[in-house]
């Protein structure tokens, strides 16, 4: 198996002294579907954002496809990010643009800056985007404005956008935390199937343990900015779960809490 | 160490603060009346004189020579249209450079913010008067002052609405490797459109009013005719011009309202 991502000694401290990550080590192999679980405030979101450098880590290294990402240059950061898709809790779509445009945004990272500004998407990309929308069950919403969709539909657009990047890795930050149980199941299935079929490794933040156990090939438990568990779903004992969620037990099963 | 203050004492303190503020306000008012020698009796006794002036000298409006107003009305409208167009274009560029979330560098933002707030805080009639000194009496100083003031006004309000846009879409595009220009085009501009149109239409309304009074300082437009007729004691002409102004402003407001309903 090839290693997609190698995180070593990742530390993030925010101004004011809050230590969000206290030295995380994590390896992601090709095709893995890893669930990162832990209570809110454990540092899950910071971990994902340090990987694609939406947040600048304080210490530690992140190597993607064997290449350490230390360069501060904008073009190498851009190349790096274009190969990593991201799915967000709040979908993060451009609400006033069409569904199709939102999916095509996934190609921007590969286009010349100017071609991107003027939306010169190739015919191939447009066909691929439409095919992808069919695949995620949004064939009737292609030309609708993104804000006309329901939450579950919006998230499927978000998934389409991430897949459109033809990434090696997808980072999903609490993709179902704002959704009802039914939409959650559809969204998780969509992420899972697409990643499996295309051999995309996926790192998904979840706080629902059941969901994590259902999909993940491996589970990583984070508590207070440190990794406290890393193993197969079978190895995750009840005891360990209680340890991870100690003091925040009510969050383990939280569904659609609506923030 | 935290001091424990009982609710009772807190309430008394609050009351005392109220009393002091009221006393200060009353003092300020009394001083001002004394200082400007405000005379209510003079004001009230002036009302009949004013009414007399209004109905005998001012009214009815003089409808003669209507075509002589055509040119200044057109000038006024053109000032407002051209002023709004150019200042919205310039204001847009400046706004992107000075909005917190789109500024290419913090230094650019701070410098532009300083300049814009300085220019904006000088009333536009002061700009017009200054520009009349530089360019001479005529239409140009009027247009320039609308441009200077409008650009800075729009830059400020555009920048504020850009800063209020939600950052989520921007974050997603950033995460997919989009460039600065691509993010502005695909995430910022679509979301900013409603704000852009409503502020620009508002600017147009301000400009119509402003360009109507620019003439008072010799900067062209229908205000010039107003000043001229007042200076020559042609009050019925002056009232005609005021009627035209009111019609013009109402028409423009009606129009912008319709445009708003259509596009927003």
Coordinates of C-alpha atoms in Angstrom, one line a residue:
Chain A
X1 CA 0.0 0.0 0.0
X2 CA 1.2 3.5 -0.8
X3 CA 1.1 6.1 1.9
X4 CA -1.0 9.0 1.0
X5 CA -0.5 11.2 4.0
X6 CA 1.9 11.3 6.8
X7 CA 1.4 13.6 9.7
X8 CA 4.2 13.8 12.3
X9 CA 4.2 15.7 15.6
X10 CA 1.5 18.2 14.6
X11 CA 1.1 21.0 17.1
X12 CA -1.2 24.0 16.8
X13 CA -1.3 26.7 19.4
X14 CA -3.6 29.6 18.9
X15 CA -2.8 33.2 19.9
X16 CA -3.7 33.4 23.6
X17 CA -2.0 30.1 24.4
X18 CA -4.8 27.6 23.6
X19 CA -3.2 24.4 22.6
X20 CA -5.5 22.8 20.0
X21 CA -3.3 20.0 18.9
X22 CA -0.6 18.5 21.1
X23 CA 1.6 16.5 18.7
X24 CA -0.5 14.3 16.5
X25 CA 1.0 11.5 14.4
X26 CA -1.2 10.0 11.7
X27 CA -0.6 7.9 8.6
X28 CA -3.2 7.5 5.9
X29 CA -2.7 4.7 3.3
X30 CA -4.3 4.6 -0.1
X31 CA -8.0 3.7 -0.1
X32 CA -8.5 4.0 3.6
X33 CA -11.7 5.4 5.0
X34 CA -10.7 6.8 8.4
X35 CA -13.2 8.2 10.9
X36 CA -11.8 10.7 13.4
X37 CA -14.0 10.7 16.4
X38 CA -13.9 12.8 19.6
X39 CA -16.0 15.4 21.5
X40 CA -16.4 18.9 20.2
X41 CA -13.3 21.0 20.9
X42 CA -11.0 18.0 20.8
X43 CA -9.2 19.4 17.8
X44 CA -10.7 17.3 15.0
X45 CA -11.4 20.3 12.8
X46 CA -8.1 21.9 13.5
X47 CA -6.4 18.7 12.5
X48 CA -8.1 18.5 9.1
X49 CA -7.5 22.2 8.4
X50 CA -3.8 21.8 9.2
X51 CA -3.5 19.1 6.6
X52 CA -4.6 21.4 3.7
X53 CA -3.1 24.4 5.5
X54 CA -6.4 26.4 5.9
X55 CA -4.8 26.7 9.3
X56 CA -1.0 27.1 9.6
X57 CA 0.3 24.5 12.0
X58 CA 2.7 25.7 14.7
X59 CA 5.0 22.7 14.6
X60 CA 5.3 19.3 13.0
X61 CA 5.3 18.0 9.4
X62 CA 2.7 17.0 7.0
X63 CA 3.8 14.9 4.0
X64 CA 1.4 14.3 1.1
X65 CA 2.3 11.6 -1.4
X66 CA 5.8 11.5 0.1
X67 CA 6.4 15.2 -0.4
X68 CA 6.7 17.3 2.8
X69 CA 4.8 20.5 2.6
X70 CA 7.0 23.1 4.0
X71 CA 7.2 25.5 1.0
X72 CA 5.5 28.8 1.6
X73 CA 5.1 29.4 -2.1
X74 CA 1.6 30.1 -3.3
X75 CA 1.8 27.9 -6.3
X76 CA 3.0 24.8 -4.5
X77 CA 0.3 25.4 -1.8
X78 CA -2.2 25.6 -4.6
X79 CA -1.0 22.4 -6.3
X80 CA -1.2 20.7 -2.9
X81 CA -4.7 21.8 -2.1
X82 CA -6.0 21.0 -5.6
X83 CA -5.3 17.3 -4.9
X84 CA -7.1 17.3 -1.6
X85 CA -10.9 17.6 -1.6
X86 CA -12.7 19.1 1.3
X87 CA -16.3 18.6 2.5
X88 CA -17.7 21.0 5.2
X89 CA -20.2 20.9 7.9
X90 CA -22.0 23.9 6.5
X91 CA -21.6 22.8 2.9
X92 CA -19.8 26.1 2.1
X93 CA -21.4 26.5 -1.3
X94 CA -21.7 29.7 -3.2
X95 CA -25.4 30.1 -2.5
X96 CA -26.2 32.5 -5.4
X97 CA -24.5 30.4 -8.0
X98 CA -25.9 27.3 -9.8
X99 CA -25.4 23.8 -8.6
X100 CA -23.4 23.1 -11.7
X101 CA -21.1 26.1 -11.2
X102 CA -20.5 25.0 -7.6
X103 CA -19.4 21.6 -8.7
X104 CA -17.2 23.1 -11.4
X105 CA -15.5 25.2 -8.7
X106 CA -13.6 21.9 -7.9
X107 CA -11.7 22.4 -11.2
X108 CA -10.4 25.9 -10.4
X109 CA -7.3 24.6 -8.7
X110 CA -6.2 23.0 -12.0
X111 CA -6.9 25.8 -14.3
X112 CA -4.8 28.8 -15.2
X113 CA -5.6 31.7 -13.0
X114 CA -7.2 33.7 -15.8
X115 CA -9.1 30.8 -17.4
X116 CA -10.5 30.2 -13.9
X117 CA -11.6 33.8 -13.4
X118 CA -13.5 33.7 -16.7
X119 CA -15.1 30.3 -16.1
X120 CA -13.4 28.7 -19.1
X121 CA -14.2 25.2 -18.0
X122 CA -13.4 22.6 -20.6
X123 CA -16.2 20.7 -22.2
X124 CA -14.8 17.5 -20.6
X125 CA -15.1 19.1 -17.1
X126 CA -18.7 20.2 -17.8
X127 CA -19.7 16.7 -18.9
X128 CA -17.9 15.2 -15.9
X129 CA -19.7 17.6 -13.6
X130 CA -23.1 16.8 -15.0
X131 CA -22.4 13.0 -14.8
X132 CA -21.3 13.5 -11.2
X133 CA -24.5 15.3 -10.4
X134 CA -26.4 12.4 -11.9
X135 CA -24.4 10.0 -9.8
X136 CA -25.3 11.8 -6.5
X137 CA -28.9 12.0 -7.5
X138 CA -29.2 15.7 -8.3
X139 CA -29.9 15.4 -12.1
X140 CA -33.0 17.6 -11.7
X141 CA -31.2 20.3 -9.8
X142 CA -28.3 21.0 -12.2
X143 CA -29.3 24.5 -13.1
X144 CA -31.0 25.5 -9.8
X145 CA -29.4 28.0 -7.5
X146 CA -27.6 26.4 -4.6
X147 CA -29.7 28.1 -2.0
X148 CA -32.9 26.5 -3.4
X149 CA -31.7 23.0 -2.2
X150 CA -32.3 21.2 1.0
X151 CA -29.4 20.6 3.4
X152 CA -28.8 17.0 2.3
X153 CA -28.8 18.1 -1.4
X154 CA -26.4 20.9 -0.6
X155 CA -24.0 18.5 1.0
X156 CA -24.2 16.2 -2.1
X157 CA -23.2 19.3 -4.2
X158 CA -20.3 19.7 -1.8
X159 CA -19.3 16.1 -2.3
X160 CA -19.6 16.6 -6.1
X161 CA -17.3 19.6 -5.8
X162 CA -14.7 17.6 -3.8
X163 CA -14.8 14.7 -6.2
X164 CA -14.5 17.0 -9.2
X165 CA -11.0 17.8 -8.0
X166 CA -10.1 14.1 -8.7
X167 CA -8.3 14.2 -5.4
X168 CA -6.1 11.6 -3.8
X169 CA -7.5 12.4 -0.4
X170 CA -10.8 13.9 0.8
X171 CA -11.1 15.6 4.2
X172 CA -14.7 15.7 5.4
X173 CA -15.3 18.0 8.5
X174 CA -18.4 16.9 10.3
X175 CA -20.3 16.3 7.0
X176 CA -23.5 15.2 8.7
X177 CA -23.6 17.3 11.8
X178 CA -26.2 19.7 10.4
X179 CA -28.4 17.1 8.8
X180 CA -31.3 15.0 9.8
X181 CA -30.8 11.2 10.2
X182 CA -32.2 10.3 6.8
X183 CA -30.2 12.8 4.9
X184 CA -27.2 11.9 7.0
X185 CA -27.4 8.3 5.8
X186 CA -27.6 9.4 2.1
X187 CA -24.7 11.8 2.5
X188 CA -22.5 9.2 4.3
X189 CA -23.3 6.6 1.6
X190 CA -22.5 9.0 -1.1
X191 CA -19.1 9.9 0.4
X192 CA -18.3 6.3 1.1
X193 CA -19.3 4.9 -2.3
X194 CA -17.5 7.6 -4.3
X195 CA -14.3 7.3 -2.3
X196 CA -14.3 3.5 -2.6
X197 CA -15.0 3.4 -6.4
X198 CA -12.3 6.0 -7.2
X199 CA -9.8 4.7 -4.6
X200 CA -9.8 8.0 -2.8
X201 CA -8.5 8.0 0.8
X202 CA -10.9 9.7 3.1
X203 CA -10.5 11.3 6.5
X204 CA -13.8 12.1 8.0
X205 CA -14.5 13.9 11.3
X206 CA -17.5 12.6 13.1
X207 CA -18.8 12.7 16.6
X208 CA -21.4 10.0 16.2
X209 CA -19.6 6.7 17.1
X210 CA -22.2 4.5 15.4
X211 CA -21.7 6.2 12.1
X212 CA -18.0 5.9 12.5
X213 CA -18.2 2.2 13.2
X214 CA -20.5 1.6 10.3
X215 CA -18.3 3.1 7.6
X216 CA -14.7 3.3 8.8
X217 CA -11.9 1.0 7.9
X218 CA -10.0 2.6 10.7
X219 CA -11.0 4.8 13.6
X220 CA -8.8 7.5 15.2
X221 CA -9.9 8.9 18.6
X222 CA -8.9 12.4 19.6
X223 CA -9.3 13.9 23.0
X224 CA -7.9 17.3 24.2
X225 CA -5.7 17.7 21.1
X226 CA -4.0 14.3 21.4
X227 CA -4.5 11.0 19.7
X228 CA -5.8 8.5 22.2
X229 CA -6.9 5.7 19.9
X230 CA -5.9 4.4 16.5
X231 CA -7.2 1.1 15.3
X232 CA -9.9 -1.0 13.6
X233 CA -13.6 -0.4 14.4
X234 CA -13.6 -3.8 16.2
X235 CA -10.8 -2.7 18.5
X236 CA -12.8 0.3 19.6
X237 CA -14.2 -1.0 22.9
X238 CA -17.0 0.6 24.9
X239 CA -14.4 1.4 27.5
X240 CA -12.3 3.2 25.0
X241 CA -15.3 5.2 23.7
X242 CA -16.1 6.3 27.2
X243 CA -12.5 7.4 27.7
X244 CA -12.6 9.4 24.6
X245 CA -15.9 11.2 25.4
X246 CA -15.2 11.4 29.1
X247 CA -17.3 14.3 30.5
X248 CA -19.0 14.9 27.1
X249 CA -20.9 11.5 26.9
X250 CA -24.0 13.1 25.5
X251 CA -22.2 14.0 22.3
X252 CA -21.6 10.4 21.3
X253 CA -25.0 9.8 19.8
X254 CA -25.9 13.4 19.1
X255 CA -27.8 13.7 15.8
X256 CA -28.7 16.9 14.0
X257 CA -28.1 18.9 17.1
X258 CA -28.3 22.0 14.9
X259 CA -25.4 23.6 16.6
Chain B
X1 CA -10.7 40.4 44.2
X2 CA -14.2 41.0 43.1
X3 CA -16.3 43.6 44.8
X4 CA -19.8 42.5 45.7
X5 CA -22.2 45.3 45.0
X6 CA -25.8 44.7 46.0
X7 CA -28.5 45.3 43.4
X8 CA -29.9 48.1 45.5
X9 CA -26.7 50.1 45.4
X10 CA -26.3 49.4 41.7
X11 CA -29.7 50.8 41.0
X12 CA -29.0 54.0 43.0
X13 CA -25.8 54.5 41.1
X14 CA -27.6 54.1 37.8
X15 CA -30.2 56.6 38.8
X16 CA -27.6 59.1 39.8
X17 CA -25.9 58.7 36.5
X18 CA -29.1 59.4 34.7
X19 CA -29.7 62.6 36.7
X20 CA -26.2 63.9 36.0
X21 CA -26.6 63.2 32.2
X22 CA -29.9 65.0 32.2
X23 CA -28.5 68.0 34.0
X24 CA -25.6 68.2 31.6
X25 CA -27.9 68.1 28.6
X26 CA -30.2 70.8 30.1
X27 CA -27.1 73.0 30.8
X28 CA -25.9 72.6 27.2
X29 CA -29.2 73.6 25.8
X30 CA -29.5 76.7 28.0
X31 CA -26.0 77.8 27.1
X32 CA -26.7 77.4 23.4
X33 CA -29.9 79.4 23.5
X34 CA -28.2 82.2 25.3
X35 CA -25.1 82.1 23.0
X36 CA -26.9 82.3 19.7
X37 CA -29.5 84.8 21.2
X38 CA -32.3 82.5 20.0
X39 CA -35.5 84.6 20.1
X40 CA -38.6 82.5 19.9
X41 CA -40.8 85.6 19.6
X42 CA -38.8 86.9 16.6
X43 CA -39.2 83.5 15.0
X44 CA -42.9 83.3 15.5
X45 CA -43.5 86.9 14.4
X46 CA -41.5 86.1 11.3
X47 CA -44.0 83.4 10.2
X48 CA -46.6 85.8 8.7
X49 CA -43.8 87.6 6.8
X50 CA -42.7 84.3 5.5
X51 CA -46.1 83.2 4.4
X52 CA -46.7 86.5 2.7
X53 CA -43.4 86.1 0.8
X54 CA -44.3 82.5 -0.1
X55 CA -47.7 83.3 -1.5
X56 CA -47.2 86.7 -3.1
X57 CA -43.6 86.6 -4.4
X58 CA -42.8 82.9 -4.7
X59 CA -46.1 81.4 -5.9
X60 CA -47.3 80.7 -8.4
X61 CA -44.4 79.2 -10.3
X62 CA -43.5 80.9 -13.5
X63 CA -44.2 78.5 -16.3
X64 CA -42.8 80.8 -19.0
X65 CA -39.6 79.8 -20.8
X66 CA -39.9 76.1 -19.8
X67 CA -37.4 75.1 -22.5
X68 CA -34.7 77.2 -20.8
X69 CA -34.7 74.6 -17.9
X70 CA -34.3 71.6 -20.2
X71 CA -30.5 72.0 -20.5
X72 CA -29.8 72.3 -16.8
X73 CA -32.1 69.4 -15.9
X74 CA -30.3 67.3 -18.5
X75 CA -27.0 68.4 -17.1
X76 CA -28.1 67.5 -13.6
X77 CA -29.2 64.0 -14.7
X78 CA -26.1 63.4 -16.7
X79 CA -23.9 64.5 -13.7
X80 CA -25.7 61.9 -11.6
X81 CA -25.5 59.1 -14.2
X82 CA -21.9 59.6 -15.1
X83 CA -20.9 60.3 -11.5
X84 CA -22.6 57.1 -10.3
X85 CA -21.2 54.9 -13.1
X86 CA -17.6 56.1 -12.7
X87 CA -17.6 56.2 -8.9
X88 CA -19.1 52.7 -8.7
X89 CA -16.3 51.3 -10.9
X90 CA -13.6 53.1 -9.0
X91 CA -15.2 52.4 -5.6
X92 CA -15.4 48.7 -6.4
X93 CA -11.7 48.4 -7.1
X94 CA -10.9 50.4 -3.9
X95 CA -13.4 48.3 -1.9
X96 CA -11.7 45.0 -2.9
X97 CA -8.4 46.4 -1.9
X98 CA -9.6 47.6 1.5
X99 CA -12.1 45.0 2.6
X100 CA -10.5 42.9 5.4
X101 CA -11.2 39.6 3.6
X102 CA -10.0 40.6 0.1
X103 CA -7.2 43.1 0.8
X104 CA -4.0 41.8 -0.8
X105 CA -2.0 43.2 2.1
X106 CA -2.9 44.8 5.5
X107 CA -0.8 47.9 4.7
X108 CA -2.8 48.5 1.5
X109 CA -6.0 48.3 3.5
X110 CA -4.9 50.7 6.2
X111 CA -3.6 53.3 3.8
X112 CA -6.7 53.2 1.6
X113 CA -9.0 53.3 4.6
X114 CA -7.3 56.4 5.9
X115 CA -7.6 58.2 2.5
X116 CA -11.1 57.2 2.0
X117 CA -12.4 58.2 5.4
X118 CA -10.6 61.6 5.1
X119 CA -12.2 62.3 1.7
X120 CA -15.6 61.1 2.8
X121 CA -15.6 63.2 5.9
X122 CA -15.2 66.4 3.9
X123 CA -18.7 67.4 2.8
X124 CA -19.2 67.2 -0.9
X125 CA -20.2 70.9 -1.1
X126 CA -16.8 71.8 0.4
X127 CA -15.2 69.6 -2.3
X128 CA -17.3 71.4 -5.0
X129 CA -16.2 74.8 -3.7
X130 CA -12.6 73.8 -3.7
X131 CA -12.8 72.3 -7.2
X132 CA -14.5 75.4 -8.5
X133 CA -11.5 77.4 -7.3
X134 CA -9.2 75.0 -9.2
X135 CA -11.2 74.4 -12.4
X136 CA -13.3 77.5 -12.6
X137 CA -17.1 77.9 -12.6
X138 CA -18.8 75.3 -14.8
X139 CA -19.9 71.7 -15.0
X140 CA -16.5 70.0 -14.5
X141 CA -15.9 70.9 -10.9
X142 CA -19.4 69.7 -10.1
X143 CA -18.9 66.3 -11.8
X144 CA -15.4 66.0 -10.2
X145 CA -16.8 66.6 -6.7
X146 CA -19.5 64.0 -7.2
X147 CA -16.8 61.6 -8.4
X148 CA -14.5 62.2 -5.5
X149 CA -17.1 62.0 -2.9
X150 CA -19.1 59.1 -4.5
X151 CA -16.0 57.0 -5.1
X152 CA -15.0 57.2 -1.4
X153 CA -18.6 56.8 -0.1
X154 CA -19.1 53.7 -2.3
X155 CA -15.7 52.2 -1.5
X156 CA -16.5 52.4 2.2
X157 CA -20.0 50.8 1.9
X158 CA -19.0 48.2 -0.7
X159 CA -16.1 47.2 1.5
X160 CA -18.4 46.9 4.5
X161 CA -20.8 44.6 2.6
X162 CA -17.9 42.5 1.3
X163 CA -16.7 42.1 4.9
X164 CA -20.1 40.9 6.0
X165 CA -20.3 38.2 3.4
X166 CA -20.1 34.7 4.9
X167 CA -16.7 33.3 4.8
X168 CA -17.7 29.7 4.1
X169 CA -17.8 29.8 0.4
X170 CA -14.5 31.6 0.3
X171 CA -13.0 28.9 2.6
X172 CA -14.2 26.1 0.3
X173 CA -12.6 27.7 -2.8
X174 CA -9.4 28.3 -1.0
X175 CA -9.3 24.7 0.1
X176 CA -9.7 23.6 -3.5
X177 CA -6.7 25.5 -4.6
X178 CA -8.4 28.5 -6.3
X179 CA -6.3 31.7 -6.7
X180 CA -7.1 35.1 -5.2
X181 CA -8.7 36.3 -8.4
X182 CA -10.7 33.1 -8.9
X183 CA -12.0 33.4 -5.3
X184 CA -13.1 37.0 -5.9
X185 CA -14.8 36.1 -9.1
X186 CA -16.5 32.9 -8.0
X187 CA -17.2 33.3 -4.3
X188 CA -17.2 37.0 -3.5
X189 CA -18.8 38.7 -6.5
X190 CA -21.9 36.4 -6.8
X191 CA -22.6 36.9 -3.1
X192 CA -21.9 40.7 -3.2
X193 CA -24.2 41.4 -6.2
X194 CA -27.3 42.4 -4.2
X195 CA -25.3 44.7 -1.9
X196 CA -23.6 46.2 -4.9
X197 CA -26.8 47.0 -6.8
X198 CA -28.6 48.4 -3.8
X199 CA -25.8 50.7 -2.7
X200 CA -25.2 51.9 -6.3
X201 CA -28.8 52.8 -6.7
X202 CA -28.8 54.6 -3.4
X203 CA -25.7 56.5 -4.6
X204 CA -27.6 57.5 -7.7
X205 CA -30.4 59.0 -5.6
X206 CA -27.8 60.9 -3.5
X207 CA -26.1 62.1 -6.6
X208 CA -29.4 63.5 -8.1
X209 CA -30.0 65.5 -4.9
X210 CA -26.4 66.5 -4.7
X211 CA -26.0 67.6 -8.3
X212 CA -29.2 69.7 -7.9
X213 CA -27.5 71.9 -5.3
X214 CA -24.0 71.9 -6.8
X215 CA -25.0 75.0 -8.7
X216 CA -25.2 76.9 -5.5
X217 CA -21.4 77.0 -5.3
X218 CA -21.1 77.6 -9.1
X219 CA -20.5 74.1 -10.1
X220 CA -23.2 73.8 -12.8
X221 CA -26.5 72.0 -13.2
X222 CA -30.0 73.2 -12.3
X223 CA -28.7 74.6 -9.0
X224 CA -27.0 77.4 -11.0
X225 CA -30.3 78.5 -12.3
X226 CA -31.8 78.4 -8.8
X227 CA -29.0 80.6 -7.4
X228 CA -29.2 83.0 -10.3
X229 CA -33.0 83.5 -10.0
X230 CA -32.7 84.0 -6.3
X231 CA -29.9 86.5 -6.8
X232 CA -32.1 88.4 -9.3
X233 CA -35.1 88.3 -7.0
X234 CA -37.0 86.3 -9.7
X235 CA -38.8 84.3 -7.1
X236 CA -41.5 82.8 -9.3
X237 CA -38.7 81.4 -11.5
X238 CA -37.0 80.0 -8.4
X239 CA -40.2 78.3 -7.3
X240 CA -40.6 76.8 -10.8
X241 CA -37.1 75.4 -10.4
X242 CA -37.9 73.9 -7.0
X243 CA -41.0 72.2 -8.5
X244 CA -38.9 70.8 -11.3
X245 CA -36.4 69.5 -8.7
X246 CA -39.1 67.8 -6.7
X247 CA -40.5 66.1 -9.8
X248 CA -37.0 65.1 -10.9
X249 CA -36.1 63.6 -7.5
X250 CA -39.5 61.8 -7.2
X251 CA -39.1 60.4 -10.7
X252 CA -35.7 59.1 -10.0
X253 CA -36.8 57.5 -6.7
X254 CA -39.7 55.8 -8.5
X255 CA -37.3 54.5 -11.1
X256 CA -34.7 53.2 -8.7
X257 CA -37.5 51.6 -6.6
X258 CA -38.7 49.7 -9.7
X259 CA -35.2 48.6 -10.6
X260 CA -34.7 47.3 -7.1
X261 CA -37.9 45.3 -7.2
X262 CA -36.8 43.8 -10.5
X263 CA -33.3 42.7 -9.7
X264 CA -33.2 42.0 -5.9

